[in-house]
Short mmCIF file of C-alpha atoms in Angstrom, two decimals:
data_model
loop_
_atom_site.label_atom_id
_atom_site.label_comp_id
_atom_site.label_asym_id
_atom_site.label_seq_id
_atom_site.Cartn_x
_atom_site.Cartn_y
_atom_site.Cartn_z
CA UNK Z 1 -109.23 95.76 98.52
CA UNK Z 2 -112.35 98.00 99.66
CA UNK Z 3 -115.55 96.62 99.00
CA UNK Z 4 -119.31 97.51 98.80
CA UNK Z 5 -121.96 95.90 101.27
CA UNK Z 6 -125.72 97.21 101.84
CA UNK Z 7 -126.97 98.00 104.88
CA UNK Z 8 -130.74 97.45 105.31
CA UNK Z 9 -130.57 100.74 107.55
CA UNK Z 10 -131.99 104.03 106.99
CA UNK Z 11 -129.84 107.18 108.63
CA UNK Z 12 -127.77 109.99 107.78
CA UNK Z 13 -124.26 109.04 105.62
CA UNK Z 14 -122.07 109.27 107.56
CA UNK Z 15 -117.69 109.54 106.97
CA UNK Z 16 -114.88 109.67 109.11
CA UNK Z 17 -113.65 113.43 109.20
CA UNK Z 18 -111.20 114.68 107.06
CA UNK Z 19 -111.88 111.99 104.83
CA UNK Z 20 -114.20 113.85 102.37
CA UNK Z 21 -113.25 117.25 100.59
CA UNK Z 22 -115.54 119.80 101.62
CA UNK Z 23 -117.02 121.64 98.57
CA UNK Z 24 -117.49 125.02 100.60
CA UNK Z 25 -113.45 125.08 101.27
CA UNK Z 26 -113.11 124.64 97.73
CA UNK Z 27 -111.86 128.31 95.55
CA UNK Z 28 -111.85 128.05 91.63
CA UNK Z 29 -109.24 129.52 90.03
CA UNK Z 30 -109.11 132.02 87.07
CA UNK Z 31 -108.26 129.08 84.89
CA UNK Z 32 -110.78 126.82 86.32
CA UNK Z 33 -113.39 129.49 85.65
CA UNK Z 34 -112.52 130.15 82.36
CA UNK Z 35 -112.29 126.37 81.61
CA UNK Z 36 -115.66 126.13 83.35
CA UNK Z 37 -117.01 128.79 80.72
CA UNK Z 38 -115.69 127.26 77.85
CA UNK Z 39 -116.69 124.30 78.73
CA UNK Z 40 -120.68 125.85 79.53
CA UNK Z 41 -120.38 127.86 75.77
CA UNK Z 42 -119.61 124.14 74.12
CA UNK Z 43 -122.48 122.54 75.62
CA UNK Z 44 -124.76 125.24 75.66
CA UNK Z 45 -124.10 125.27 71.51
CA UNK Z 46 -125.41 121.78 71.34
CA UNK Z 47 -128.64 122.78 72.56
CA UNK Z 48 -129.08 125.53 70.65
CA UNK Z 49 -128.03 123.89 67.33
CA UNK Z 50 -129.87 120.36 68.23
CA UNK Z 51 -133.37 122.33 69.13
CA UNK Z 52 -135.65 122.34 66.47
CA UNK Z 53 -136.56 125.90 66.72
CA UNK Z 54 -140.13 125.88 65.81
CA UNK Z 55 -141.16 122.72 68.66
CA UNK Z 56 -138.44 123.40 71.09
CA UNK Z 57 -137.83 119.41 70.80
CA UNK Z 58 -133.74 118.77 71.46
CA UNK Z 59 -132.01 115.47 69.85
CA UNK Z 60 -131.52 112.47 72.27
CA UNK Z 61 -128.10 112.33 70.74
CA UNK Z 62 -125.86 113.83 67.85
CA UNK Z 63 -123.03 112.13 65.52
CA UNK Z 64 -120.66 114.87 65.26
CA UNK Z 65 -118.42 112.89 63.24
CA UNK Z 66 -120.90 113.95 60.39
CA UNK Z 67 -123.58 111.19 60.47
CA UNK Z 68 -126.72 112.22 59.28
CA UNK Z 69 -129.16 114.28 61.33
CA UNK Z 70 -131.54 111.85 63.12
CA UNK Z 71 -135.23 112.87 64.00
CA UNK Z 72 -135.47 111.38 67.81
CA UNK Z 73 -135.73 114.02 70.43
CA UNK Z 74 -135.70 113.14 74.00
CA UNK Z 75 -138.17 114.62 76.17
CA UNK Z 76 -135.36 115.38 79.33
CA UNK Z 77 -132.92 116.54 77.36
CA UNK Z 78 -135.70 118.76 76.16
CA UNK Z 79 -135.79 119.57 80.03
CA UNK Z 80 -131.86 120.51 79.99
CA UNK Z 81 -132.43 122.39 76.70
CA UNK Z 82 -135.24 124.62 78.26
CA UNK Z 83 -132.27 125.31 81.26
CA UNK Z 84 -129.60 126.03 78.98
CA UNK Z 85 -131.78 129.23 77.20
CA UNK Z 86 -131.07 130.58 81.32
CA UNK Z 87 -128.07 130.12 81.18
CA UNK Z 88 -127.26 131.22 77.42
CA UNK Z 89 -129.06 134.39 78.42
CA UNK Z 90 -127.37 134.72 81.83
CA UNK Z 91 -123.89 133.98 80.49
CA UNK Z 92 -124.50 136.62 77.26
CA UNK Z 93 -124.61 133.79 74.57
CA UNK Z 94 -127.43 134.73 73.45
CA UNK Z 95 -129.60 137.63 74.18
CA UNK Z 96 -132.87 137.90 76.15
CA UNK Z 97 -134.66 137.79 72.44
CA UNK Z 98 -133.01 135.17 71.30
CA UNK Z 99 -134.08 132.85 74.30
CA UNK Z 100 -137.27 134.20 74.18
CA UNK Z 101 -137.67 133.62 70.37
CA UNK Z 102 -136.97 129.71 71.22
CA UNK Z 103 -138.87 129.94 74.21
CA UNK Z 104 -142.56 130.97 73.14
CA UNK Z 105 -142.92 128.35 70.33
CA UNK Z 106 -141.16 125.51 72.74
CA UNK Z 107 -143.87 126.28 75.54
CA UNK Z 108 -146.04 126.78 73.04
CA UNK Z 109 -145.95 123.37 71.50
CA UNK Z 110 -145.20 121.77 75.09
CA UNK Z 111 -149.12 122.99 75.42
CA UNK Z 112 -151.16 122.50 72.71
CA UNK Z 113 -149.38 119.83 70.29
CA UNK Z 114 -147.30 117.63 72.14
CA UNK Z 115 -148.94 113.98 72.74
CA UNK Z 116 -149.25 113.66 76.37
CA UNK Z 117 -151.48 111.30 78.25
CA UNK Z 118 -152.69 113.02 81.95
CA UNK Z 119 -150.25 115.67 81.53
CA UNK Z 120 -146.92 113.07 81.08
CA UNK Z 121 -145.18 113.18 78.04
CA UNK Z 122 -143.21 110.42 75.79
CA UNK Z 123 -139.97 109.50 76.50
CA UNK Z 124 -138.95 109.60 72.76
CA UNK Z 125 -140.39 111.50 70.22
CA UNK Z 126 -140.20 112.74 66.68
CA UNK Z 127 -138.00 116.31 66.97
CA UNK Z 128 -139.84 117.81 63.90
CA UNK Z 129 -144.06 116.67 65.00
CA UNK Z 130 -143.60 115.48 68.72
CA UNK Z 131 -145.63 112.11 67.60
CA UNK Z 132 -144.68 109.07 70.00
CA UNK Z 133 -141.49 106.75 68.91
CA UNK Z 134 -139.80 103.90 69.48
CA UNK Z 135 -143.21 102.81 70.95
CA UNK Z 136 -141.64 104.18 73.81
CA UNK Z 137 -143.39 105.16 77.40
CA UNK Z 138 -145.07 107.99 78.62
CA UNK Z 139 -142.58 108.44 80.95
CA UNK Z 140 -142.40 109.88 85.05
CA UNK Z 141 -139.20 110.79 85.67
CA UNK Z 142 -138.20 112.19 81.81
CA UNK Z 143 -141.29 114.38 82.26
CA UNK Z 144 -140.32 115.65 85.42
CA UNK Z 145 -136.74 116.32 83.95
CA UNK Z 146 -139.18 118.40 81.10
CA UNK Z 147 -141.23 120.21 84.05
CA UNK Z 148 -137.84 120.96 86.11
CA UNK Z 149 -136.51 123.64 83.00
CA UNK Z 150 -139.83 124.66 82.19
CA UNK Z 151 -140.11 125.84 85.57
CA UNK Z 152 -136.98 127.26 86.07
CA UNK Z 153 -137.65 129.29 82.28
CA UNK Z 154 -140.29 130.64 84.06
CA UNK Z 155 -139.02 131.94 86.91
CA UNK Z 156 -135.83 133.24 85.43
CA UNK Z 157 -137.55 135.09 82.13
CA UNK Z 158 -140.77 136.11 84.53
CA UNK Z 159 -142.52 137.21 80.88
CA UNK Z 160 -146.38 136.80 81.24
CA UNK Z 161 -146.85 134.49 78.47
CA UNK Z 162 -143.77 132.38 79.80
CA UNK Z 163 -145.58 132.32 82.92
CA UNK Z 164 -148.95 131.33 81.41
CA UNK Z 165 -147.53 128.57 79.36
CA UNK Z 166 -145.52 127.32 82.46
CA UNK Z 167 -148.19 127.20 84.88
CA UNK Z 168 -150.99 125.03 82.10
CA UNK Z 169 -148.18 122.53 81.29
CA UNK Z 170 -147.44 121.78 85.16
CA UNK Z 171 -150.92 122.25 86.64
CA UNK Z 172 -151.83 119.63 83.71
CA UNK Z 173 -149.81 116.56 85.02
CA UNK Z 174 -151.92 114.33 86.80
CA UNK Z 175 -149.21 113.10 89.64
CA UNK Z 176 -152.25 111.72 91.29
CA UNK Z 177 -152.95 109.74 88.52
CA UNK Z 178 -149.42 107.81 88.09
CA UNK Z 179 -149.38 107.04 91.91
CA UNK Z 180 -152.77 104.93 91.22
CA UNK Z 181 -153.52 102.83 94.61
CA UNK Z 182 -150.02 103.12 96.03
CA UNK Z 183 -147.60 105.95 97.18
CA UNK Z 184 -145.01 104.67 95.15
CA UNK Z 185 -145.14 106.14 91.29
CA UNK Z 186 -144.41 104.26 88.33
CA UNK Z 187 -141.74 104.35 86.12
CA UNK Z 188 -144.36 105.11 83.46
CA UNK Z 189 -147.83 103.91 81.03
CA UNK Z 190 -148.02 102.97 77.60
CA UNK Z 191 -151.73 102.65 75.62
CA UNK Z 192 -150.91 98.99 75.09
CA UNK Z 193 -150.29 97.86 78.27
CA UNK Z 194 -151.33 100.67 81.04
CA UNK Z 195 -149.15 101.15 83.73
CA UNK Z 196 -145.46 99.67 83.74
CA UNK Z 197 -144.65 97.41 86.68
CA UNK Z 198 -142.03 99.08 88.13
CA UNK Z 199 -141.70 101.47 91.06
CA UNK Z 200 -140.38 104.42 91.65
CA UNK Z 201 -138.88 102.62 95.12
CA UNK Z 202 -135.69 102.82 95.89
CA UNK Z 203 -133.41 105.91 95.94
CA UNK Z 204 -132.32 107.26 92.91
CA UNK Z 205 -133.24 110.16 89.94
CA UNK Z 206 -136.87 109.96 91.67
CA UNK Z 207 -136.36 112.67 94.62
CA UNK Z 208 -137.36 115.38 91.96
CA UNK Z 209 -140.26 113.97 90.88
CA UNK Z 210 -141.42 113.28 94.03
CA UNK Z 211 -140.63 116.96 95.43
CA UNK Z 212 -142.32 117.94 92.16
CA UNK Z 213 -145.68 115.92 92.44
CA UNK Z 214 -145.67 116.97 96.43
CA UNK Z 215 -145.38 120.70 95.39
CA UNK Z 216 -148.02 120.57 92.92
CA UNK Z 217 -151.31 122.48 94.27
CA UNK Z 218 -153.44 121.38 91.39
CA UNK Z 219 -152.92 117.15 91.53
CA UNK Z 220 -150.47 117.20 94.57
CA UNK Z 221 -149.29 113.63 96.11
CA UNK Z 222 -149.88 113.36 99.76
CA UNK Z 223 -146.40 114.26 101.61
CA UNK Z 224 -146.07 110.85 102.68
CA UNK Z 225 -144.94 109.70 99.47
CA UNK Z 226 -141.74 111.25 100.26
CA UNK Z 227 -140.89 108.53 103.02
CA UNK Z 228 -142.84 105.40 100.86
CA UNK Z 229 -139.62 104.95 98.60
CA UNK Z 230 -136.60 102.88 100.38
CA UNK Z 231 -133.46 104.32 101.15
CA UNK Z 232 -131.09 101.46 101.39
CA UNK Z 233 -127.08 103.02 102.91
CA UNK Z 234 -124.10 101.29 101.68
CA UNK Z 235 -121.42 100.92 103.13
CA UNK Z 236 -117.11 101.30 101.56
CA UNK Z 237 -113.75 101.96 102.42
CA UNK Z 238 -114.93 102.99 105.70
CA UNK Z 239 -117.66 105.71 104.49
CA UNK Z 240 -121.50 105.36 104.44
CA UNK Z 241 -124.05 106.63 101.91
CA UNK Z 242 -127.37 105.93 100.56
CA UNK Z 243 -127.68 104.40 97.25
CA UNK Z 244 -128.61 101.88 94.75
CA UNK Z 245 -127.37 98.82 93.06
CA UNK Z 246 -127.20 101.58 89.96
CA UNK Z 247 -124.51 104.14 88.07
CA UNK Z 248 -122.95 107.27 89.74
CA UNK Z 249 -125.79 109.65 87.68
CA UNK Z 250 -128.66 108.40 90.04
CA UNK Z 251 -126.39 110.88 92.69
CA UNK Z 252 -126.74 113.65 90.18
CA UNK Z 253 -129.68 114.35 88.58
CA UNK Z 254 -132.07 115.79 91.05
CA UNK Z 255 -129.37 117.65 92.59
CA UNK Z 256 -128.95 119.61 88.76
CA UNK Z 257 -131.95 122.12 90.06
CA UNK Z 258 -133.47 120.47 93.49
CA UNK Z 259 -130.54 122.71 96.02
CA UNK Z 260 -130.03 120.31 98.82
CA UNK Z 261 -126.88 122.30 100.42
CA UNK Z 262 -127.32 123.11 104.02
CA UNK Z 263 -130.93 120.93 104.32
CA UNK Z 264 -131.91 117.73 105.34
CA UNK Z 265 -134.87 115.91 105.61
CA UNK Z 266 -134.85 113.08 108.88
CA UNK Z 267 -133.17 110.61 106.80
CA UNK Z 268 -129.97 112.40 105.53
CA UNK Z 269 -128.51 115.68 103.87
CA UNK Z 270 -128.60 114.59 100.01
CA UNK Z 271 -125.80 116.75 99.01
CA UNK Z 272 -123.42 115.68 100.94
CA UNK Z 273 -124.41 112.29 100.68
CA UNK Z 274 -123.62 112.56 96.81
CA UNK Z 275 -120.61 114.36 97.73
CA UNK Z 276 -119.67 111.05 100.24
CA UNK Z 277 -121.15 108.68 96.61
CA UNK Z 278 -118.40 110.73 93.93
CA UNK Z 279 -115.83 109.94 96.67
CA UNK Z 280 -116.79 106.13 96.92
CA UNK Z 281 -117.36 106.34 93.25
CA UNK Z 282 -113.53 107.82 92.53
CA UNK Z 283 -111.89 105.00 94.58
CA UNK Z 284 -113.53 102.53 93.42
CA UNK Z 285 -111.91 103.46 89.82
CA UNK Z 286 -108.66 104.04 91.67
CA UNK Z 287 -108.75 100.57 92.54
CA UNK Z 288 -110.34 99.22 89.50
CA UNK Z 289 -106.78 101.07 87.91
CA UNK Z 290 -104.76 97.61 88.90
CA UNK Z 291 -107.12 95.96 86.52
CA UNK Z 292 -107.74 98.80 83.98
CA UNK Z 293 -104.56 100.77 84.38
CA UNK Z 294 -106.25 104.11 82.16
CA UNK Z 295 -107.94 104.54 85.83
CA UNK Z 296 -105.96 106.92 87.65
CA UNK Z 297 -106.35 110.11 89.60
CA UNK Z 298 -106.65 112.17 86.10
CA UNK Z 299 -109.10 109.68 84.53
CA UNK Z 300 -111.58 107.95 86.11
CA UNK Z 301 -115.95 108.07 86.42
CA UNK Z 302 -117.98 105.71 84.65
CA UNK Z 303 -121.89 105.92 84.62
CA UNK Z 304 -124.59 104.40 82.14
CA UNK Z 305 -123.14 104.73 78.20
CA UNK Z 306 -122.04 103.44 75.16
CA UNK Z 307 -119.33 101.09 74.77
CA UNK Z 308 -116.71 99.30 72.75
CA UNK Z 309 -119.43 96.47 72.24
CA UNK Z 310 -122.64 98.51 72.34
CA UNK Z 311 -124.87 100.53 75.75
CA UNK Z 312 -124.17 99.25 79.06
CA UNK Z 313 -125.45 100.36 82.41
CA UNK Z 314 -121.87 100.09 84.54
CA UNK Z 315 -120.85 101.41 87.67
CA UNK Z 316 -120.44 100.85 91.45
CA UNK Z 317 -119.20 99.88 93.52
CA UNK Z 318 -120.22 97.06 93.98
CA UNK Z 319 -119.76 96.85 90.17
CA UNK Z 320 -122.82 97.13 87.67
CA UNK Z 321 -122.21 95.75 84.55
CA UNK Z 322 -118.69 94.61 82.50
CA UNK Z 323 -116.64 97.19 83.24
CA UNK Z 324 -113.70 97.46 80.67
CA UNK Z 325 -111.39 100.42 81.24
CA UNK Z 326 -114.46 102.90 79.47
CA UNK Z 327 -114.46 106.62 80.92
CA UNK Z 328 -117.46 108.49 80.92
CA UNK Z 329 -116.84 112.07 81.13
CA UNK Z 330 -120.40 112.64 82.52
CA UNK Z 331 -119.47 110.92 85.66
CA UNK Z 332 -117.04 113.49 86.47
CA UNK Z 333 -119.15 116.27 85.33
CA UNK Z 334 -122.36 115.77 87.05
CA UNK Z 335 -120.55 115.72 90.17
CA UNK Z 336 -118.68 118.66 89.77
CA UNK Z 337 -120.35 120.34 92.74
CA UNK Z 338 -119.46 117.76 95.02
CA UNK Z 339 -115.96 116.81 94.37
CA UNK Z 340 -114.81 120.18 91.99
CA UNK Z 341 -111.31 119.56 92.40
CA UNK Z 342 -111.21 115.80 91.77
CA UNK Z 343 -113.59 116.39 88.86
CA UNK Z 344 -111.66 119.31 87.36
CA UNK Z 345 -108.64 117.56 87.17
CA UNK Z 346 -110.42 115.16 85.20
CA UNK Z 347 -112.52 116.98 82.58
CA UNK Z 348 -108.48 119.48 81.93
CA UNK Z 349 -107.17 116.57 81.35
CA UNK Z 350 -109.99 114.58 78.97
CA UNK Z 351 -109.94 117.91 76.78
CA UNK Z 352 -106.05 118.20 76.98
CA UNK Z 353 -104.76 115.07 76.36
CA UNK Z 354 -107.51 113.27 74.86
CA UNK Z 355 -108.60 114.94 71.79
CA UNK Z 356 -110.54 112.26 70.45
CA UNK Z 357 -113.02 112.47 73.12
CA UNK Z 358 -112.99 116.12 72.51
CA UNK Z 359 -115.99 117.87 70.12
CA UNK Z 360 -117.56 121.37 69.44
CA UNK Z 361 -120.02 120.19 72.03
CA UNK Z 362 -117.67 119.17 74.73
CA UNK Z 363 -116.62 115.72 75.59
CA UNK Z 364 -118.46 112.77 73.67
CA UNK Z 365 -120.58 110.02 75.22
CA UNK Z 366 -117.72 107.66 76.32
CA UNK Z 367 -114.33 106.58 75.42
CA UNK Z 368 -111.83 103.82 76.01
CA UNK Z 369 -108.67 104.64 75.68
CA UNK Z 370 -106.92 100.73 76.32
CA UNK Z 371 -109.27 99.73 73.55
CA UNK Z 372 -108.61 103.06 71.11
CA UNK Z 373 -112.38 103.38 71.19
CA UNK Z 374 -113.83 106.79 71.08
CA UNK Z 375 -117.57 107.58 70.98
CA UNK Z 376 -119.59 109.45 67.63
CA UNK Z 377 -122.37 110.58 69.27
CA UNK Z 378 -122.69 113.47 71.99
CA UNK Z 379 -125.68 112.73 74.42
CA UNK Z 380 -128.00 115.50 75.48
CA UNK Z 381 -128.56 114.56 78.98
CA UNK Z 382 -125.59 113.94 79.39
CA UNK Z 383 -124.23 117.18 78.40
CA UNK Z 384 -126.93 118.54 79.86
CA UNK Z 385 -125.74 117.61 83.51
CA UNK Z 386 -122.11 118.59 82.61
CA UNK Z 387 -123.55 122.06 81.98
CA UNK Z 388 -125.89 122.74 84.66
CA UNK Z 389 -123.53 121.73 87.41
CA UNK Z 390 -120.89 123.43 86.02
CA UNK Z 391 -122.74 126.47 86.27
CA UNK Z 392 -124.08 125.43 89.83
CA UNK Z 393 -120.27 125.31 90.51
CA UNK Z 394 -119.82 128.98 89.46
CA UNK Z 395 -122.28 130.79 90.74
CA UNK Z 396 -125.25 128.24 92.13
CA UNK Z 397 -127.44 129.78 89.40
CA UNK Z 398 -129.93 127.15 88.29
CA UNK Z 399 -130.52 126.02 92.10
CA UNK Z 400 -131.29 129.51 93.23
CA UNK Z 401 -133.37 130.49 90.27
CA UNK Z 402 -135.27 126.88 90.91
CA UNK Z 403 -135.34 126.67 94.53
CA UNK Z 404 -137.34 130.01 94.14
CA UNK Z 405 -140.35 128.75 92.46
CA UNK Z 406 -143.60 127.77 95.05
CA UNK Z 407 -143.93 124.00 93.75
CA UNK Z 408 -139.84 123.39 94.95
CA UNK Z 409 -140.17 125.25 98.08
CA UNK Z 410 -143.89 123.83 98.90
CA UNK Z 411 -142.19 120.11 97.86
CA UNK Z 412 -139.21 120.46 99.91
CA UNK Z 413 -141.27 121.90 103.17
CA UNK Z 414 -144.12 119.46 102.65
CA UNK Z 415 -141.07 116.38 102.46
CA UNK Z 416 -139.93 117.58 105.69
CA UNK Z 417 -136.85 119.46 104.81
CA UNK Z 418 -135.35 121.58 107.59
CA UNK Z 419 -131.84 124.00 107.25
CA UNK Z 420 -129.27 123.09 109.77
#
């Protein structure tokens, strides 16, 4: 049986050739693309009927087996929701009025009425005022999920007052503030106990709000902070990658607008080091499949989610939490850029042959088929992720219209990047 070590190393992954499917060689066909769109039109519908139109706030998740509405927005999927207007618009499912009619009251609120503290918003808030739930953090890396579609809205709708509104909510955050007397940010503050004690330190979701605070002109971090966090390489089935001791999504989520193809910085080349992680990732199902024989070639990914027995952060390898046979159909569809035929074959046959795990919004949190346990709720970010890289897939829209704004080109020189 494979297995995972860590290697206290820092280097580029690497793999031995012809072990890894090169995205580049990979051609979608006619049905892939119009699977692809359908599958876009489903999740873009969730954002645009879980936005509350007049605050731009999206639900953190929805029942769609008819529960009632609930009022708890989440400020990334916010950050997806604010994307998928580009891509409605783009794709013709809505028109340029419509987005913009969402658009100017979102940004609008983002400004002047959303509780923020130094520019950083709450993780959780109420959908319908934006006031602070849960007691929950003002929070680094959901803001900087926020700040990643409101600057991609305004570079793809280039309206002046889109481009006002953009510019006030990121020249507000105070990056300089959250990195107090380190390099290292923190994961966030709260008014009752300052700062939270964890670090932004090892690699995961962080690389965009690093890039983000580094490309800032009006409270930039000092480039350096690109190199404080630790990039620790792991090591399975013969291929090497960096990582963490975390779920497949940590691979993804940067990658959604940050456009890492053909760059590196002198540690590694991020995209194809997620592209080496999906890899590792679908094995390690494949051999998981002796134990939990639903994991095969057509069904596999796991990644943070609701269970059979309530939210679990699983994964691997090595294996993160008590993994039970559960497929997550995010796994498979944040990586669709780096492993698009392996993660095709997946997502066909989830809506095909598993119609259960099947809504009006796409594929529902998670599902366990050995247990006859299917999910209520769709989750934003997740299917958020599912729809930004499936676009990325079709055309590489979100990370051109992203990788064109000053603060990602200034963060990604500033880190170090070079093209190769």
């Amino acid at each position: 049986m494979p297995f995972a070590k860590a290697l206290w190393s820092q280097g580029l992954p690497q793999a031995p050739a012809g072990q890894i499917p090169q995205p580049a060689e990979f051609t979608l066909s006619p049905e892939d693309d119009q699977f692809l769109d359908e599958l876009e039109r489903a999740s873009f519908q969730f954002f645009w009927e879980q936005q509350n139109p007049k605050t731009g706030m999206v639900q953190d998740r929805c029942d769609i087996r008819g529960g009632t509405p609930g009022v708890v927005a989440s400020i990334a999927a916010t950050g997806f929701g604010l994307t998928a207007l580009c891509i409605g618009e783009k794709r013709g499912f809505i028109s340029r009025t419509e987005a913009l009619e969402r658009l100017f009251p979102a940004l609008n609120f983002f400004w002047k009425k959303l509780p923020n503290h130094r520019g950083f918003f709450y993780h959780w808030a109420n959908i319908n005022t934006g006031e602070r739930v849960w007691e929950s953090e003002i929070s680094s890396v959901d803001t900087a999920l926020l700040l990643c579609g409101v600057l991609t809205c305004r570079q793809h709708f280039k309206h002046p007052a889109v481009v006002q509104l953009a510019d006030l909510i990121f020249n507000r955050v105070e990056w300089t503030w959250l990195s107090e007397d380190t390099s290292l940010l923190s994961h966030g503050w709260t008014p009752e106990i300052g700062f939270l004690p964890s670090r932004w330190d090892y690699y995961s979701e962080l690389m965009m709000m690093y890039l983000l605070g580094i490309g800032s002109t009006a409270h930039p971090l000092k480039p350096d902070a690109w190199n404080a966090w630790k990039r620790l390489t792991f090591e399975y089935d013969g291929m090497r990658y960096i990582g963490s001791f975390a779920p497949l999504f940590v691979h993804q989520y940067s990658q959604a607008w940050f456009d890492f193809r053909g760059k590196r910085d002198k540690y590694a080349d991020y995209f194809q080091n997620s592209v080496i992680a999906t890899e590792v990732h679908r094995r390690f199902c494949l051999e998981l499949g002796k134990q939990f024989p639903n994991y095969t070639e057509d069904l596999w990914g796991i990644t943070a989610s609701d269970g059979p027995k309530g939210y679990v952060v699983w994964g691997g390898p090595p294996a993160v939490g008590p993994i039970d046979g559960s497929i997550v159909p995010s796994a498979t569809g944040g990586s669709l850029p780096f492993q698009p035929a392996n993660t095709l074959r997946v997502l066909k046959n989830i809506r095909k042959n598993y119609g259960a795990a099947w809504s009006k919004y796409g594929s529902v949190y998670a599902f366990n088929p050995l247990q006859n346990w299917y999910d209520h709720d769709v989750i934003g970010i997740d299917t958020g992720i599912t729809m930004v890289m499936a676009e990325n897939l079709r055309t590489g829209f979100v990370w051109d219209t992203f990788m064109k704004t000053p603060e990602a080109q200034r963060g990604i020189q500033l880190a170090g990047f070079v093209k190769y």
